């Protein structure tokens, strides 16, 4: 019997219990039965959770792209691997077969090699959601280069910080990208970023928008002529199980982004296994995840997970509101999408429009619908269930993180009964625990606590690029011997998990994980600003929005406040990206601080939420009088 897919609740519990009793055997079987290896492992897992040291499938040799592409060619060569749905509905969709994907990836692999890229080199990918993005990701994996995809909404200085951190040698970008009725000039953003990045030797540019760009002699080249001249075959590099596959940056509680490093075999096994179980993929299904490949959801569930399973995966360039609020639903009917995976913020933004936009579409192809990235509130869950799933397609509310590589807690469709707002049960192989304030494991049900994972799983990140100490301190120190997720959760009477949100200084805005510290750092660089504190507050569509409490320098005191607010947001936009802009800015004369100088964010959060009922213990505050002042002037 294969452990790869759970088909009934009984089987789920059987596998789950077995996966806890004998985790090595459990993963050994899954890895053994479902992939192509050059060489199998000597040992399934070796770990020291105190030291944050984890290795899976030791000494195995593999190439993930052989598993994503080559092994499907005999059976599925003419099957569509990728459907590309352009931003403009009038532009024709592309259907890229597995054979064509092989050609495109191997040609791109040869281009990268010709540019001097070798195994272990880092390649930055800064592209819009076009097929070249997936192709470049796979081409890197093919030759053993480490891809670092940077979301094409980040500003030049955010891009530069990421390129420098991982010392990328080459950048693949485009002249520009379309997003709804806007064009984003990606090449000029890269030009600005590269002024600060000496490590980059070459830039390859995809032509997408035909925008006018400056090509720097000796550094920049158009990609297409190189592809036209490249050979359409390539022998995949033999990778060790623990060789780096990619770096993906996520926000942390200091200004420096964390480059989460994922390695080859464990990530492959984990994304393939979770994709199969959670999306119940069957041979002729058309699967669509609306995330951007610049985030982990796109890595694991647009590119790797689906292709490892020989699936047809949709890449959508556009946005849900363009040309109108029916776009998602129109695309589902057009391509007969069977699994649809999106974010609560998108659901909420569409639910607030006229429901005609969704109700006029048929959507009868849908079998499973999913949600990811932040807690889905009850109202949005029901709207999604009623109008999109038509009460027949189960909602998989999937909880996971950039750090976990793949889905950890989620219903298995047609197996786990769903419950609104609950991510429900851990996948077999995943061992979540809730911890109390004294750092003890809470055994009972109907409890709340900090969510940790107590046994390694193959998809977990192995380190933060260049800073293992930070990795250890961030995830493995608060609860020694366990991985700390940074999330709080409750467990109900039957053992279902509901994620309640972050317990650290990360705020999830429209599904984007934003550390408050980097935003504060950016604001504090504004010449008129002395100090700032950012907190999240509930927002109908975005889930959370950002509220900034800002102290001005004396020199800033006479400035026009509205102009300052605009400038501060422009400053954030150019330092981080428009996603990190503040919804509300309140200028204050001080911030509530403890005697040790730490800002008491708990109080600011309550004020931002408009909840003045109980600020908790304020006796340790150095300046308790400031609380009333801030409260009275709340926006
Ligand atoms: O707080 C949790 C929230 O998103 C965080 C991870 O963000 P990121 O690394 O950007 O990855 C997002 C895509 C996997 C988590 O720590 N989160 C993610 N999924 C859910 C969620 N919160 C509640 N329910 C979810 N289904």
XYZ file of C-alpha atoms and ligand atoms in Angstrom:
661
model
C 0.000 0.000 0.000
C 1.324 3.436 -0.851
C 1.463 6.013 1.927
C 1.386 8.716 -0.671
C -2.307 9.467 -0.577
C -4.824 9.182 2.211
C -8.277 8.158 0.998
C -10.438 7.801 4.120
C -10.580 9.127 7.648
C -9.772 5.673 8.925
C -6.693 5.542 6.724
C -5.765 9.045 7.815
C -5.698 8.087 11.496
C -3.872 4.865 10.726
C -1.207 6.691 8.740
C -1.068 9.526 11.194
C -0.425 7.254 14.136
C 2.116 5.286 12.217
C 3.880 8.461 11.078
C 4.347 9.412 14.725
C 5.352 5.977 15.934
C 7.735 5.306 13.073
C 8.504 8.579 11.271
C 11.611 7.226 9.576
C 9.782 4.279 8.119
C 6.900 6.502 7.062
C 9.043 8.949 5.077
C 11.330 6.223 3.801
C 8.413 4.523 2.084
C 7.019 7.729 0.582
C 10.409 8.747 -0.795
C 11.155 5.270 -2.026
C 7.944 4.665 -3.939
C 7.272 7.925 -5.692
C 10.439 9.451 -7.146
C 13.351 8.838 -9.474
C 16.695 8.785 -7.664
C 20.238 8.452 -8.991
C 21.098 6.921 -5.668
C 19.031 6.227 -2.570
C 19.843 7.368 0.981
C 21.909 5.724 3.687
C 19.758 7.168 6.423
C 16.299 8.791 6.353
C 16.883 11.608 8.830
C 19.515 12.910 11.188
C 18.754 15.835 13.465
C 19.608 17.896 16.474
C 16.717 20.275 17.098
C 18.674 22.116 19.827
C 21.267 23.079 17.243
C 18.728 23.522 14.436
C 20.589 20.940 12.470
C 18.412 18.737 10.248
C 19.264 16.498 7.308
C 16.959 14.233 5.322
C 17.710 11.344 2.960
C 21.416 11.433 3.683
C 23.728 10.869 0.733
C 20.866 10.343 -1.700
C 21.454 11.749 -5.196
C 18.670 13.287 -7.206
C 17.667 16.104 -9.529
C 14.267 17.615 -8.809
C 13.677 18.601 -12.460
C 14.102 14.993 -13.606
C 11.194 14.300 -11.277
C 9.218 17.350 -12.411
C 9.718 16.832 -16.136
C 11.809 13.986 -17.604
C 10.086 11.097 -15.910
C 6.687 12.258 -17.194
C 7.752 12.461 -20.831
C 7.058 8.874 -21.861
C 3.509 8.931 -20.481
C 2.623 12.604 -20.475
C 4.845 14.211 -23.081
C 1.892 15.786 -24.890
C -0.025 16.631 -21.758
C -0.223 20.322 -20.841
C 2.131 21.071 -17.997
C 1.524 24.815 -17.816
C -1.406 26.920 -18.933
C -0.390 30.545 -19.128
C -3.295 32.947 -18.757
C -2.098 36.470 -19.621
C -3.079 39.662 -17.841
C -5.090 40.812 -20.832
C -7.944 38.395 -21.528
C -7.704 39.285 -25.223
C -4.191 37.857 -25.402
C -4.267 34.162 -26.195
C -3.546 31.682 -23.406
C -0.546 29.376 -23.914
C -0.604 25.636 -23.344
C 2.892 24.316 -22.714
C 3.198 20.555 -22.861
C 5.647 18.509 -20.812
C 7.701 17.973 -23.996
C 7.804 21.713 -24.622
C 8.626 22.383 -20.996
C 11.548 19.993 -21.296
C 12.800 21.910 -24.334
C 12.391 25.295 -22.714
C 13.956 24.328 -19.398
C 16.931 22.558 -20.938
C 17.578 25.446 -23.330
C 17.448 27.880 -20.438
C 19.748 25.586 -18.438
C 22.237 25.695 -21.300
C 21.974 29.483 -21.516
C 22.720 29.798 -17.800
C 25.700 27.481 -18.157
C 26.973 29.469 -21.126
C 26.824 32.552 -18.938
C 29.201 30.846 -16.531
C 26.661 29.779 -13.922
C 27.739 26.674 -12.055
C 26.322 24.422 -9.381
C 25.977 26.369 -6.129
C 25.954 29.844 -7.743
C 23.027 32.047 -6.788
C 20.716 33.397 -9.479
C 18.237 36.170 -8.761
C 14.934 35.925 -10.611
C 12.898 39.125 -10.775
C 10.140 38.410 -13.243
C 6.411 38.909 -13.650
C 4.101 35.889 -13.639
C 4.991 34.629 -17.111
C 6.124 31.136 -18.144
C 9.775 32.272 -18.203
C 9.569 32.572 -14.424
C 8.776 28.881 -13.912
C 11.192 27.915 -16.683
C 14.058 29.858 -15.094
C 13.348 28.403 -11.659
C 13.491 24.905 -13.125
C 16.564 25.675 -15.238
C 18.419 26.753 -12.106
C 17.427 23.537 -10.357
C 18.488 21.604 -13.437
C 22.086 22.851 -13.229
C 22.225 23.033 -9.441
C 22.225 26.820 -9.244
C 20.388 28.211 -6.228
C 17.442 30.341 -7.267
C 16.408 33.376 -5.311
C 13.091 34.599 -6.666
C 12.254 38.119 -5.604
C 8.611 39.154 -5.839
C 8.292 41.676 -8.670
C 6.601 44.182 -6.368
C 9.666 44.858 -4.271
C 11.466 48.169 -4.637
C 15.033 48.636 -5.885
C 16.556 48.882 -2.434
C 14.708 45.782 -1.179
C 15.888 43.916 -4.292
C 19.462 45.129 -3.776
C 19.495 44.010 -0.123
C 18.387 40.525 -1.172
C 20.825 40.248 -4.076
C 23.696 41.342 -1.869
C 22.761 39.047 0.983
C 22.990 35.951 -1.203
C 25.659 37.356 -3.532
C 23.812 36.534 -6.747
C 25.974 36.339 -9.857
C 23.254 36.691 -12.423
C 19.809 38.276 -12.608
C 16.975 37.219 -14.877
C 14.422 39.973 -15.315
C 12.032 41.434 -17.882
C 11.666 44.810 -19.526
C 8.428 45.187 -17.610
C 5.401 43.403 -16.245
C 1.652 43.842 -16.562
C -0.598 43.975 -13.537
C -4.170 44.920 -14.342
C -4.090 48.236 -16.159
C -0.613 49.069 -14.881
C 2.819 48.355 -16.320
C 5.681 47.898 -13.897
C 9.087 48.901 -15.224
C 11.056 45.984 -13.835
C 14.266 46.572 -15.778
C 14.676 50.093 -14.483
C 14.101 48.869 -10.920
C 16.828 46.263 -11.470
C 19.138 48.921 -12.966
C 18.755 50.983 -9.826
C 19.230 47.958 -7.557
C 22.357 46.845 -9.395
C 24.080 50.172 -8.816
C 24.721 48.785 -5.349
C 25.443 45.154 -6.300
C 28.936 44.445 -7.570
C 28.380 40.703 -7.273
C 26.094 40.638 -10.344
C 28.008 39.962 -13.547
C 25.155 39.426 -15.998
C 21.530 40.334 -16.485
C 19.299 38.456 -18.906
C 16.184 40.317 -19.974
C 12.889 38.830 -21.138
C 10.882 40.979 -23.514
C 7.320 41.228 -22.234
C 5.985 44.793 -22.399
C 8.245 46.235 -25.118
C 9.005 49.134 -22.789
C 12.069 51.160 -23.619
C 14.938 49.988 -21.458
C 18.606 50.806 -21.091
C 20.883 47.841 -21.723
C 24.240 48.122 -20.028
C 27.035 47.054 -22.331
C 28.778 43.889 -21.179
C 26.231 43.212 -18.432
C 22.744 43.089 -19.976
C 21.507 40.834 -22.754
C 18.128 40.030 -24.232
C 17.277 36.464 -23.341
C 15.400 35.344 -26.444
C 18.337 35.337 -28.933
C 20.355 33.282 -26.453
C 17.515 30.790 -26.109
C 17.133 30.592 -29.882
C 20.767 29.576 -30.164
C 20.732 27.092 -27.264
C 20.576 23.304 -27.432
C 17.268 21.737 -26.367
C 18.759 19.066 -24.143
C 20.746 18.992 -21.014
C 21.971 16.297 -18.673
C 20.687 17.210 -15.235
C 23.247 17.890 -12.551
C 23.465 15.181 -9.921
C 22.544 16.839 -6.661
C 23.079 15.648 -3.146
C 19.874 15.410 -1.092
C 21.018 18.302 1.072
C 22.392 20.544 -1.685
C 20.663 23.943 -1.623
C 17.713 24.252 -4.006
C 16.611 27.809 -3.337
C 16.674 30.816 -1.094
C 13.459 32.703 -0.480
C 13.357 35.834 1.629
C 10.778 36.353 4.318
C 10.288 39.099 6.869
C 11.655 38.871 10.330
C 11.739 40.860 13.505
C 14.865 42.772 12.562
C 15.440 44.954 9.540
C 17.405 42.330 7.653
C 15.277 39.938 5.581
C 15.752 36.265 6.289
C 16.885 34.183 3.332
C 15.257 30.860 4.087
C 17.255 28.057 2.553
C 15.502 24.970 1.242
C 17.411 21.919 0.122
C 16.749 19.401 -2.602
C 15.401 15.984 -1.656
C 13.359 16.768 1.441
C 11.625 19.686 -0.249
C 10.887 17.537 -3.297
C 9.371 14.710 -1.275
C 7.379 17.041 0.913
C 5.857 19.285 -1.761
C 4.926 16.321 -3.947
C 3.327 14.426 -1.070
C 1.357 17.394 0.259
C 0.168 18.456 -3.200
C -1.187 15.000 -3.910
C -3.026 14.733 -0.625
C -4.416 18.212 -0.338
C -5.491 18.748 -3.904
C -6.413 15.156 -4.615
C -5.031 15.645 -8.118
C -6.354 13.275 -10.789
C -4.873 12.862 -14.255
C -7.058 15.236 -16.267
C -7.515 17.888 -13.638
C -6.551 21.515 -14.207
C -5.105 23.021 -11.073
C -4.851 26.754 -10.421
C -3.095 28.525 -7.591
C -3.409 32.321 -7.823
C -0.330 33.106 -5.719
C 2.783 34.693 -7.185
C 5.835 32.501 -7.732
C 7.697 35.210 -5.801
C 6.234 33.724 -2.614
C 6.563 30.234 -1.170
C 3.016 29.288 -2.202
C 4.005 29.771 -5.819
C 7.256 27.847 -5.429
C 5.633 24.843 -3.791
C 2.164 24.836 -5.314
C 2.457 26.415 -8.744
C 5.799 25.002 -9.800
C 7.252 22.100 -7.842
C 4.315 20.278 -6.192
C 2.086 20.163 -9.297
C 4.867 19.311 -11.765
C 6.223 16.583 -9.486
C 2.773 15.030 -9.784
C 2.570 15.429 -13.551
C -0.247 17.954 -13.171
C -1.504 20.773 -15.370
C -0.834 24.009 -13.491
C -2.124 27.473 -14.395
C 0.130 30.518 -14.280
C -1.949 33.694 -14.139
C -0.279 36.982 -14.901
C -3.099 39.294 -13.847
C -5.118 40.407 -10.872
C -8.618 39.435 -9.665
C -10.118 42.840 -10.527
C -8.970 43.207 -14.114
C -10.658 43.774 -16.510
C -13.484 43.279 -14.005
C -14.272 41.520 -10.732
C -15.286 38.366 -12.557
C -11.798 37.548 -13.848
C -11.030 34.615 -11.511
C -14.358 33.009 -12.281
C -14.079 33.636 -15.990
C -10.674 31.905 -16.011
C -12.039 28.949 -14.047
C -14.778 28.411 -16.637
C -12.438 29.068 -19.559
C -9.850 26.455 -18.547
C -12.249 24.163 -16.652
C -10.247 24.499 -13.490
C -10.802 21.661 -11.020
C -8.740 22.824 -8.034
C -8.578 26.499 -7.136
C -6.229 27.805 -4.446
C -6.276 31.445 -3.372
C -5.890 33.798 -0.409
C -8.479 35.122 2.057
C -7.658 38.712 1.103
C -8.662 38.011 -2.502
C -11.828 36.292 -1.325
C -12.764 39.235 0.898
C -12.056 41.802 -1.800
C -14.310 39.962 -4.260
C -17.031 39.286 -1.694
C -17.463 43.001 -1.154
C -18.267 43.556 -4.843
C -21.587 42.748 -6.446
C -22.105 38.971 -6.179
C -23.321 38.937 -9.760
C -19.645 38.948 -10.711
C -19.300 35.429 -9.440
C -22.826 34.112 -9.643
C -23.070 34.575 -13.405
C -20.308 32.001 -13.945
C -20.884 28.296 -14.004
C -17.874 27.064 -11.983
C -19.129 23.500 -12.327
C -15.633 22.186 -13.098
C -14.452 22.945 -9.559
C -13.908 20.030 -7.195
C -11.739 21.488 -4.443
C -11.109 25.070 -3.353
C -8.335 26.201 -1.054
C -7.221 29.081 1.106
C -3.761 30.050 2.303
C -1.688 32.776 3.862
C -3.689 34.090 6.774
C -6.654 33.128 8.916
C -9.863 33.039 6.904
C -12.685 34.691 8.811
C -16.065 33.019 9.120
C -17.882 35.393 6.735
C -15.304 34.957 3.974
C -15.264 31.186 4.505
C -19.048 30.999 4.001
C -19.014 33.283 0.997
C -16.300 31.153 -0.588
C -18.169 27.978 0.266
C -21.538 29.238 -1.020
C -20.613 31.237 -4.116
C -17.485 29.511 -5.371
C -17.566 25.995 -3.954
C -21.390 25.937 -4.266
C -21.359 23.906 -1.069
C -20.074 20.885 -2.957
C -16.344 21.572 -3.227
C -14.619 21.272 0.130
C -12.475 24.199 1.278
C -8.956 23.219 2.205
C -7.795 25.873 4.661
C -4.083 25.164 4.547
C -1.753 26.386 7.266
C 1.964 26.562 6.581
C 4.883 28.982 6.170
C 7.834 29.904 3.973
C 9.900 28.081 6.563
C 7.886 24.857 6.442
C 8.266 24.476 2.658
C 4.850 22.882 2.304
C 1.409 22.554 3.867
C 1.409 21.271 7.451
C -2.150 21.490 8.756
C -5.111 21.184 6.409
C -8.223 19.191 5.751
C -7.745 16.386 3.261
C -10.662 16.865 0.859
C -13.477 14.308 1.074
C -11.644 12.791 4.045
C -11.513 15.391 6.838
C -14.870 17.061 7.605
C -14.255 20.812 7.251
C -15.074 23.390 9.913
C -15.172 27.109 9.050
C -11.972 28.962 10.022
C -10.207 25.760 11.092
C -7.156 24.379 9.314
C -8.233 21.152 11.058
C -5.703 18.307 11.291
C -1.981 17.867 10.677
C -0.948 15.871 7.642
C 0.439 12.449 8.443
C 4.099 13.032 9.212
C 3.549 16.417 10.890
C 3.625 16.667 14.682
C 2.219 19.994 15.928
C 2.049 20.779 19.624
C 0.691 23.697 21.629
C 2.902 25.153 24.333
C 1.823 27.106 27.392
C 3.494 30.185 28.877
C 5.737 28.046 31.030
C 6.974 26.296 27.926
C 5.205 23.063 28.715
C 3.412 21.037 26.116
C -0.382 21.223 26.499
C -1.815 17.760 26.097
C -5.552 18.453 26.392
C -8.025 19.634 23.834
C -10.014 22.884 23.979
C -6.862 24.864 24.683
C -4.850 27.730 23.221
C -1.088 28.044 23.034
C 1.950 28.751 20.912
C 2.204 26.480 17.931
C 5.386 24.392 17.678
C 6.368 21.322 15.704
C 8.121 18.684 17.686
C 9.636 16.406 15.067
C 11.400 17.421 11.845
C 9.643 17.014 8.489
C 11.397 16.778 5.112
C 10.205 20.146 3.742
C 11.528 22.320 6.548
C 14.024 25.097 5.826
C 17.521 24.106 6.877
C 18.956 27.488 7.742
C 18.918 31.212 7.086
C 21.386 31.906 4.313
C 24.628 33.031 5.902
C 23.273 33.176 9.446
C 22.652 29.854 11.107
C 22.764 31.466 14.530
C 19.770 33.621 13.641
C 17.941 30.543 12.368
C 18.557 28.791 15.656
C 17.561 31.788 17.754
C 14.418 32.584 15.779
C 12.940 29.118 15.536
C 14.610 26.698 17.944
C 15.351 28.643 21.108
C 11.999 29.765 22.536
C 10.940 26.136 23.008
C 14.121 24.093 23.167
C 14.035 20.951 21.065
C 11.060 22.173 19.055
C 10.474 24.329 15.995
C 8.545 27.478 16.987
C 6.239 28.754 14.266
C 5.605 32.270 15.625
C 1.859 31.562 15.453
C -0.708 31.100 18.160
C -3.407 28.458 17.767
C -6.318 26.849 19.495
C -7.210 23.193 19.487
C -10.883 22.350 19.763
C -12.599 19.431 21.436
C -11.887 17.004 18.588
C -8.281 18.099 18.080
C -8.852 20.470 15.157
C -6.436 23.396 14.952
C -7.439 26.969 14.336
C -4.601 29.388 13.749
C -5.268 32.603 15.636
C -2.433 34.684 14.189
C 1.122 35.785 14.788
C 2.400 36.115 18.319
C 5.493 38.038 17.227
C 6.135 41.323 15.443
C 5.059 40.118 12.035
C 1.785 41.417 10.583
C 0.037 39.688 7.709
C -1.340 42.292 5.321
C -3.267 40.966 2.318
C -1.523 37.657 2.869
C 1.931 39.258 2.818
C 4.099 38.542 5.775
C 5.507 41.924 6.891
C 7.953 42.379 9.727
C 7.323 45.649 11.546
C 11.026 46.235 12.217
C 12.131 46.744 8.601
C 9.257 49.161 8.048
C 10.207 51.093 11.162
C 13.821 51.170 9.988
C 12.704 52.617 6.662
C 10.498 55.268 8.310
C 13.222 56.250 10.745
C 15.471 57.074 7.821
C 13.112 59.882 6.830
C 14.826 63.126 7.846
C 11.819 64.434 9.798
C 11.272 61.256 11.834
C 12.781 60.594 15.251
C 11.192 57.258 16.098
C 8.329 55.035 15.043
C 6.334 51.989 16.033
C 4.194 49.986 13.644
C 1.399 47.635 14.613
C -1.322 45.811 12.742
C -5.038 46.459 13.113
C -8.003 44.556 11.655
C -9.055 45.517 8.136
C -12.118 44.242 6.292
C -10.367 43.283 3.080
C -6.667 43.044 3.855
C -7.133 41.082 7.065
C -4.748 43.471 8.758
C -3.519 46.920 7.841
C -0.614 48.877 9.287
C -0.922 51.667 11.830
C 2.135 53.839 12.407
C 2.801 55.836 15.571
C 5.490 58.335 14.680
C 7.523 60.803 16.733
C 8.853 63.728 14.714
C 12.188 65.430 15.175
C 12.021 69.046 16.184
C 12.910 70.000 12.638
C 9.870 68.096 11.380
C 7.412 69.680 13.785
C 6.437 72.593 11.530
C 5.985 70.519 8.418
C 2.543 70.038 6.870
C 1.316 66.745 8.364
C -0.549 65.544 5.304
C 2.511 66.069 3.111
C 4.651 64.276 5.660
C 2.300 61.304 5.683
C 2.543 61.093 1.914
C 6.319 61.347 2.006
C 6.611 58.672 4.675
C 4.532 56.279 2.613
C 6.546 57.066 -0.503
C 9.664 56.416 1.524
C 8.328 53.003 2.601
C 7.355 52.260 -0.987
C 10.812 52.953 -2.294
C 12.583 51.123 0.538
C 10.410 48.037 0.769
C 7.553 48.172 -1.713
C 3.989 49.506 -1.908
C 2.670 46.484 0.018
C 4.222 47.862 3.209
C 2.512 51.291 3.099
C 0.746 52.467 6.259
C -3.031 52.855 6.263
C -2.952 55.202 9.253
C -0.258 57.493 10.542
C -0.586 59.168 13.931
C 2.058 61.638 15.023
C 2.714 61.285 18.743
C 4.970 62.999 21.251
C 6.173 59.732 22.797
C 5.744 55.954 22.730
C 4.860 53.776 25.712
C 8.130 52.244 26.849
C 9.247 49.913 29.570
C 12.080 50.903 31.852
C 14.427 48.916 29.690
C 13.395 51.032 26.711
C 11.290 48.425 24.942
C 8.177 49.733 23.214
C 5.051 48.140 24.671
C 3.418 47.131 21.439
C 0.598 45.358 23.176
C -0.793 48.780 24.195
C -0.300 50.279 20.744
C -2.032 47.306 19.182
C -5.051 47.798 21.444
C -5.203 51.513 20.654
C -4.937 50.841 16.925
C -7.756 48.309 17.196
C -9.853 50.869 19.108
C -10.099 48.571 22.103
C -9.504 50.688 25.185
C -11.077 48.230 27.593
C -8.026 46.741 29.188
C -4.439 47.711 28.564
C -3.195 45.097 31.031
C -0.384 45.842 33.390
C 1.058 49.283 32.685
C 3.002 49.624 35.926
C 6.287 48.801 34.267
C 5.900 51.750 31.915
C 8.389 54.536 32.148
C 5.894 57.071 30.787
C 2.326 55.869 31.550
C 0.882 59.332 30.854
C 1.583 58.932 27.135
C -1.056 56.191 26.830
C -3.956 58.611 27.365
C -2.501 61.115 24.960
C -2.125 58.533 22.200
C -5.557 57.106 22.911
C -7.260 60.512 22.757
C -5.704 61.346 19.422
C -6.330 57.989 17.802
C -7.312 58.202 14.118
O 0.639 33.335 10.447
C 0.576 32.240 9.550
C -0.068 32.690 8.260
O 0.998 33.029 7.389
C 2.248 32.840 8.048
C 3.285 32.389 7.059
O 3.471 33.359 6.084
P 4.408 33.081 4.824
O 5.705 32.545 5.299
O 4.384 34.304 4.027
O 3.694 31.927 4.055
C 2.411 32.140 3.550
C 1.999 30.994 2.673
C 2.167 29.661 3.256
C 1.960 31.825 9.105
O 2.925 31.849 10.133
N -0.873 31.634 7.644
C -0.561 30.913 6.561
N -1.569 30.087 6.248
C -2.545 30.279 7.163
C -2.097 31.260 8.061
N -2.832 31.661 9.105
C -4.040 31.077 9.276
N -4.533 30.137 8.452
C -3.839 29.707 7.385
N -4.354 28.802 6.575
